[in-house]
CSV table of C-alpha atoms in Angstrom, one decimal:
chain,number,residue,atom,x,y,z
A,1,UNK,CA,156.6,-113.1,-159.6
A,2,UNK,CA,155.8,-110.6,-156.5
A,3,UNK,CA,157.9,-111.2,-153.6
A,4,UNK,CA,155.5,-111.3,-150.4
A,5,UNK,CA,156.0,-111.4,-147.0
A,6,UNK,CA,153.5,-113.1,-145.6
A,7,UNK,CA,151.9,-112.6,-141.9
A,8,UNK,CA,149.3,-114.1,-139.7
A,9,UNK,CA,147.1,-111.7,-137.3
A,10,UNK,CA,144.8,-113.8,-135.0
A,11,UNK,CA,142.8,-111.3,-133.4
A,12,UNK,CA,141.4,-112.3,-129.7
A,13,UNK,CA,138.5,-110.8,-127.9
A,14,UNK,CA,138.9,-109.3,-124.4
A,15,UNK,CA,135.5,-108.7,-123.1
A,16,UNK,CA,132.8,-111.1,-124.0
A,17,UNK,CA,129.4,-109.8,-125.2
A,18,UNK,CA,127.1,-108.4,-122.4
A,19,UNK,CA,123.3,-109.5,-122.7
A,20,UNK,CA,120.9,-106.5,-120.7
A,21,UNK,CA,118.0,-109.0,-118.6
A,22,UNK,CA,115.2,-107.9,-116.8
A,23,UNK,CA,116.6,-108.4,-113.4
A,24,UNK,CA,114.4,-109.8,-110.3
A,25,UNK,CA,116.5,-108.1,-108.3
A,26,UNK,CA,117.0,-104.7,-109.6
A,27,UNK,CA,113.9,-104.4,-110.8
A,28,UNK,CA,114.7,-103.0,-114.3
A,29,UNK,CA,116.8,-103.9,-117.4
A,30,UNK,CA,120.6,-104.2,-116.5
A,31,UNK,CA,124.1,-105.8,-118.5
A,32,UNK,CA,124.6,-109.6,-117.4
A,33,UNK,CA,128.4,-111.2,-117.7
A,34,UNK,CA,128.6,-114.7,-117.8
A,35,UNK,CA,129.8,-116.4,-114.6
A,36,UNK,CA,131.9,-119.3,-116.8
A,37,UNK,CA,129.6,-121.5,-115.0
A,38,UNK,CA,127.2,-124.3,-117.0
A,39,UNK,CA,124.3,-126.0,-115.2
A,40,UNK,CA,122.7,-129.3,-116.2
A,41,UNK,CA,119.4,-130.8,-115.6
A,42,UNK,CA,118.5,-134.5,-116.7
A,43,UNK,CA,115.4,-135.7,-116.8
A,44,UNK,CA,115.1,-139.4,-118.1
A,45,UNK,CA,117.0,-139.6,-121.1
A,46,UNK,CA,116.9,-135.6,-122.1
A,47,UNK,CA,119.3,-132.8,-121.4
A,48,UNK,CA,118.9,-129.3,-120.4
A,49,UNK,CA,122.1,-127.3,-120.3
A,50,UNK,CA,122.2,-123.4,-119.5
A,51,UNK,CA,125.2,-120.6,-119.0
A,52,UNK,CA,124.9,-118.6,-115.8
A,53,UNK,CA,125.3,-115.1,-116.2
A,54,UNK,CA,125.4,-112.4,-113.4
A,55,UNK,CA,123.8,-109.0,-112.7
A,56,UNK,CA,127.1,-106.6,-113.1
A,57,UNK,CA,124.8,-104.6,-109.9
A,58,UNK,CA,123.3,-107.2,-107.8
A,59,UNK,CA,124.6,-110.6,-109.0
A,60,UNK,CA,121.3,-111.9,-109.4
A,61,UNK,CA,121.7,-115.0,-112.1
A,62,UNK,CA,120.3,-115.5,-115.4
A,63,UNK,CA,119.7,-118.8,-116.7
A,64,UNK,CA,120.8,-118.4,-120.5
A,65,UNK,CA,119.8,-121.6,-122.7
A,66,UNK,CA,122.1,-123.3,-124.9
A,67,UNK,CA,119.5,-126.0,-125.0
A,68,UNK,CA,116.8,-127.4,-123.5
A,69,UNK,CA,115.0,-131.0,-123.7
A,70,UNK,CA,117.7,-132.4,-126.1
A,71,UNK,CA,118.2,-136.1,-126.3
A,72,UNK,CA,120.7,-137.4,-125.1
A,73,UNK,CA,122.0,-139.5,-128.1
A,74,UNK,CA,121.6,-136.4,-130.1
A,75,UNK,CA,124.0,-134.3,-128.5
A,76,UNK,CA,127.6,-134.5,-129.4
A,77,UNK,CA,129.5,-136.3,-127.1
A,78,UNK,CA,132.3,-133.9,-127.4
A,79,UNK,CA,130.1,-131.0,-127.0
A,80,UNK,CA,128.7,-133.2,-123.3
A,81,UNK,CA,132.0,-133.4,-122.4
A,82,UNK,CA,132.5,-130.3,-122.2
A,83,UNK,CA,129.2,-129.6,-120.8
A,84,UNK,CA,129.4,-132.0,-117.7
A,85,UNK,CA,133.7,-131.0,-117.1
A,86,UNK,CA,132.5,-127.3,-117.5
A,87,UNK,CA,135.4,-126.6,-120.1
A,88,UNK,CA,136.6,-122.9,-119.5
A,89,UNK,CA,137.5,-122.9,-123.4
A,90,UNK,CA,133.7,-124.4,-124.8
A,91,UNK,CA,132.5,-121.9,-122.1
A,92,UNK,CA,134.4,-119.3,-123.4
A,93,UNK,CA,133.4,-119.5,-126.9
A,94,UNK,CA,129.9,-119.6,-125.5
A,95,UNK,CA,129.9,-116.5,-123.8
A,96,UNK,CA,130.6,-115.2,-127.8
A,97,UNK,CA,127.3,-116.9,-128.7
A,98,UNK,CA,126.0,-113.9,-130.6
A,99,UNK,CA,123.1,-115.0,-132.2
A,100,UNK,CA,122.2,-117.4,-129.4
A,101,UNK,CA,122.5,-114.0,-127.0
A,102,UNK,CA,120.0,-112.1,-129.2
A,103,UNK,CA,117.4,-114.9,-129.4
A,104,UNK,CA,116.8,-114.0,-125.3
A,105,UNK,CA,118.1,-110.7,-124.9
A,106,UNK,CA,116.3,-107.3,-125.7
A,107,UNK,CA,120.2,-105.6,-126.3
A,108,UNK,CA,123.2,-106.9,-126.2
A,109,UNK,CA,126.5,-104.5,-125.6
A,110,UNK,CA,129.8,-105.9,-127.6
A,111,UNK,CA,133.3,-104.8,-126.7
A,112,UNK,CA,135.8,-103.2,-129.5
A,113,UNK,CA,139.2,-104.8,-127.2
A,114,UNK,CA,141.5,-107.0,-128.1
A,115,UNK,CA,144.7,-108.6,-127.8
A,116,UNK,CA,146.7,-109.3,-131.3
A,117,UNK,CA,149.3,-112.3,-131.7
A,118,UNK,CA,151.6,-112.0,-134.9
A,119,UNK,CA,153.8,-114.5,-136.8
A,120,UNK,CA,155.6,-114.5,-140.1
A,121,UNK,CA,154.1,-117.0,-142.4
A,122,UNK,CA,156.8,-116.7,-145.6
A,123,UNK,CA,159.6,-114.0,-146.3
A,124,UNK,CA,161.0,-113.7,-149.7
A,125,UNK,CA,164.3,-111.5,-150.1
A,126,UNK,CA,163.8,-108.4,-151.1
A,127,UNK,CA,160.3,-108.3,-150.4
A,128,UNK,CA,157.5,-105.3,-152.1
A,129,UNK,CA,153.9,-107.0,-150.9
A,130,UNK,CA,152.6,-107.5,-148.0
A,131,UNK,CA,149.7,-110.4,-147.4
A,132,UNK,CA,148.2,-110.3,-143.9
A,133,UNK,CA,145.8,-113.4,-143.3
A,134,UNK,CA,143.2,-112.2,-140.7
A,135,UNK,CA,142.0,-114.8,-137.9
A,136,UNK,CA,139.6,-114.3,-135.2
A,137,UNK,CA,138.7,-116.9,-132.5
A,138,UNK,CA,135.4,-115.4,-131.7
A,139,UNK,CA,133.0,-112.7,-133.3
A,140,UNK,CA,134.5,-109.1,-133.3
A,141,UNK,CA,133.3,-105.6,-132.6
A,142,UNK,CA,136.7,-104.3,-134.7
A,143,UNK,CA,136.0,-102.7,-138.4
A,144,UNK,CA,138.5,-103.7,-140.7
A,145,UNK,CA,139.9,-99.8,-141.6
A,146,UNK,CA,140.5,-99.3,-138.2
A,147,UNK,CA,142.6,-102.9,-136.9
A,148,UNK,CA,144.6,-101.6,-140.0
A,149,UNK,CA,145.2,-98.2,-139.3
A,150,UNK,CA,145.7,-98.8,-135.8
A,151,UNK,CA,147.9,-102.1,-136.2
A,152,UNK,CA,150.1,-100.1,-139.1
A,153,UNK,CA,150.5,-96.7,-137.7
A,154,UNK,CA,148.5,-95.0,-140.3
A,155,UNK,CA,145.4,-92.4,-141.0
A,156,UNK,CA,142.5,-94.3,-142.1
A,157,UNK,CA,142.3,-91.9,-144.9
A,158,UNK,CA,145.6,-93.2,-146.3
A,159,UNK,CA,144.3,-96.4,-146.2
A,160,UNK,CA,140.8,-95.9,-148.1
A,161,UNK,CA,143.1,-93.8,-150.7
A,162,UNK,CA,145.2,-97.0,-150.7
A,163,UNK,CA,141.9,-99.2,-151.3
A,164,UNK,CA,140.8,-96.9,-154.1
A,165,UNK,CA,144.2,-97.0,-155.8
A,166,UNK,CA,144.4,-100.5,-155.6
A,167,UNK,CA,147.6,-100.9,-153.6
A,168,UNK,CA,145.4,-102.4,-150.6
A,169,UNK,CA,142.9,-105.0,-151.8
A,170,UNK,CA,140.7,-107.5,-149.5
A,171,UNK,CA,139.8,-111.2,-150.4
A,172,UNK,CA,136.3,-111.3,-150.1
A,173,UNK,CA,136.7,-107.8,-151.5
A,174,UNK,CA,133.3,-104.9,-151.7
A,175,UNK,CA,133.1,-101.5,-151.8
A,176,UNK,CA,132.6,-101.1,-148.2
A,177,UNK,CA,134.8,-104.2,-146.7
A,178,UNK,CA,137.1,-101.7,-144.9
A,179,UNK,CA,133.8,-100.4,-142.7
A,180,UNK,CA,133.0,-103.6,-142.0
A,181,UNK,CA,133.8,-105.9,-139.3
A,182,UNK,CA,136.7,-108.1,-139.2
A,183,UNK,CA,135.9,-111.7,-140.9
A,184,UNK,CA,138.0,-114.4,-140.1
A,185,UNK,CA,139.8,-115.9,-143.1
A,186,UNK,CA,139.8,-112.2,-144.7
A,187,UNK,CA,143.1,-111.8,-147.0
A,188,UNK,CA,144.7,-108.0,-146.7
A,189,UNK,CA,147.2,-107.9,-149.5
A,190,UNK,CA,149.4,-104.3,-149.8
A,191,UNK,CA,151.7,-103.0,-152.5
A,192,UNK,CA,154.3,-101.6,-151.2
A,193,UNK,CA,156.7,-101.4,-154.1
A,194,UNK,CA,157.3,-97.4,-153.7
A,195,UNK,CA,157.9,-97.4,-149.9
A,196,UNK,CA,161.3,-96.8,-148.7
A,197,UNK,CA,162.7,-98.9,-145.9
A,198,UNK,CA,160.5,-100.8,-145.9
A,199,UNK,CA,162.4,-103.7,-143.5
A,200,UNK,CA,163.1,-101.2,-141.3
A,201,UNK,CA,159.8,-99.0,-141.1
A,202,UNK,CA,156.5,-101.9,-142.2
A,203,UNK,CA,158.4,-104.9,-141.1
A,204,UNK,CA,157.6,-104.1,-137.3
A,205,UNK,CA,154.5,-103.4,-137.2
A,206,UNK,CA,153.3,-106.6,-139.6
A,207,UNK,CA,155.1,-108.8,-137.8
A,208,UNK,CA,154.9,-107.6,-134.1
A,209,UNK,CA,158.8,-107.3,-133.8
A,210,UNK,CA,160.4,-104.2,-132.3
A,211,UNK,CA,160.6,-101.0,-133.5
């Protein structure tokens, strides 16, 4: 039986994606941020709800629809909740709305930096694999290769040579998973049976303890 140490990575976003709007008061295409902001309109027993996002120049506000003209029994009273208290955490999931950006936006600029939290999940003695279970509370701009290589301290070539060895495999797994984006709920396992020290040396850096 392998012995494993097992680690979480939850990956977190710093810069939500930027939708470019005409803007009224530029006069041209510029990037809107959100403002963290939802307005409501009611109108009998329907709903319109919208995020407000900001010209990054001249702070002239875009209306971005979550939706519009829903019933009001139709809505989920969690999700109106959060609407009407203006939740900073439903907001902030919003702002990561990809797909809802791109239905009103002619581009949309998405941001490679984040912030990484990292916790042991089970350490046998004597440990030779590695498992890293890959979380991410929003959509990421990250490709796999590169969180690796940048989180372990090694050349992305090392890595692919790793992939194409089999010593680094990738549940769901495909030829070009390392150039893809991060998936949340992706499974990184490594062999590392033939590296030295590795308590001292690996340990670290999967686990976010010190050098």
């Amino acid at each position: 039986m392998c012995k494993t140490l097992r680690v979480r990575w939850t990956i977190i976003p710093k810069t939500a994606p930027q939708p470019w709007i005409a803007c009224g008061g530029c006069g041209g295409l510029r990037a809107f941020r959100s403002s963290g902001k939802i307005r409501l309109n009611a109108n009998g027993r329907k709903l319109d709800a919208w995020l407000i996002y900001k010209c990054l120049i001249c702070e002239r506000t875009w209306n971005r629809p979550i939706f519009e003209r829903r019933t009001l029994r139709d809505i989920d009273p969690l999700t109106l909740d959060a609407l009407q208290s203006n939740d900073p955490d439903w907001v902030r999931a919003e702002t990561f709305n990809l797909d809802g950006l791109r239905r009103k936006a002619q581009r949309v600029d998405e941001f490679a930096e984040f912030d990484i939290a990292k916790e042991i999940r089970h350490e046998s003695a004597g440990w030779t694999r590695l498992e890293i279970e890959l979380t991410a509370q929003f959509a990421t701009n990250i490709r796999l290769d590169r969180l690796l290589a940048g989180e372990l301290k090694m050349s992305r070539s090392r890595l692919q040579a790793l992939h194409d060895q089999g010593l680094c495999r990738t549940d769901p797994g495909g030829a070009d998973i390392m150039r893809r984006r991060v998936r949340s709920g992706t499974l990184v396992t490594i062999d590392l049976a033939m590296e030295a020290e590795r308590e001292r040396l690996w340990k670290p850096l999967e686990a976010g303890g010190p050098l």
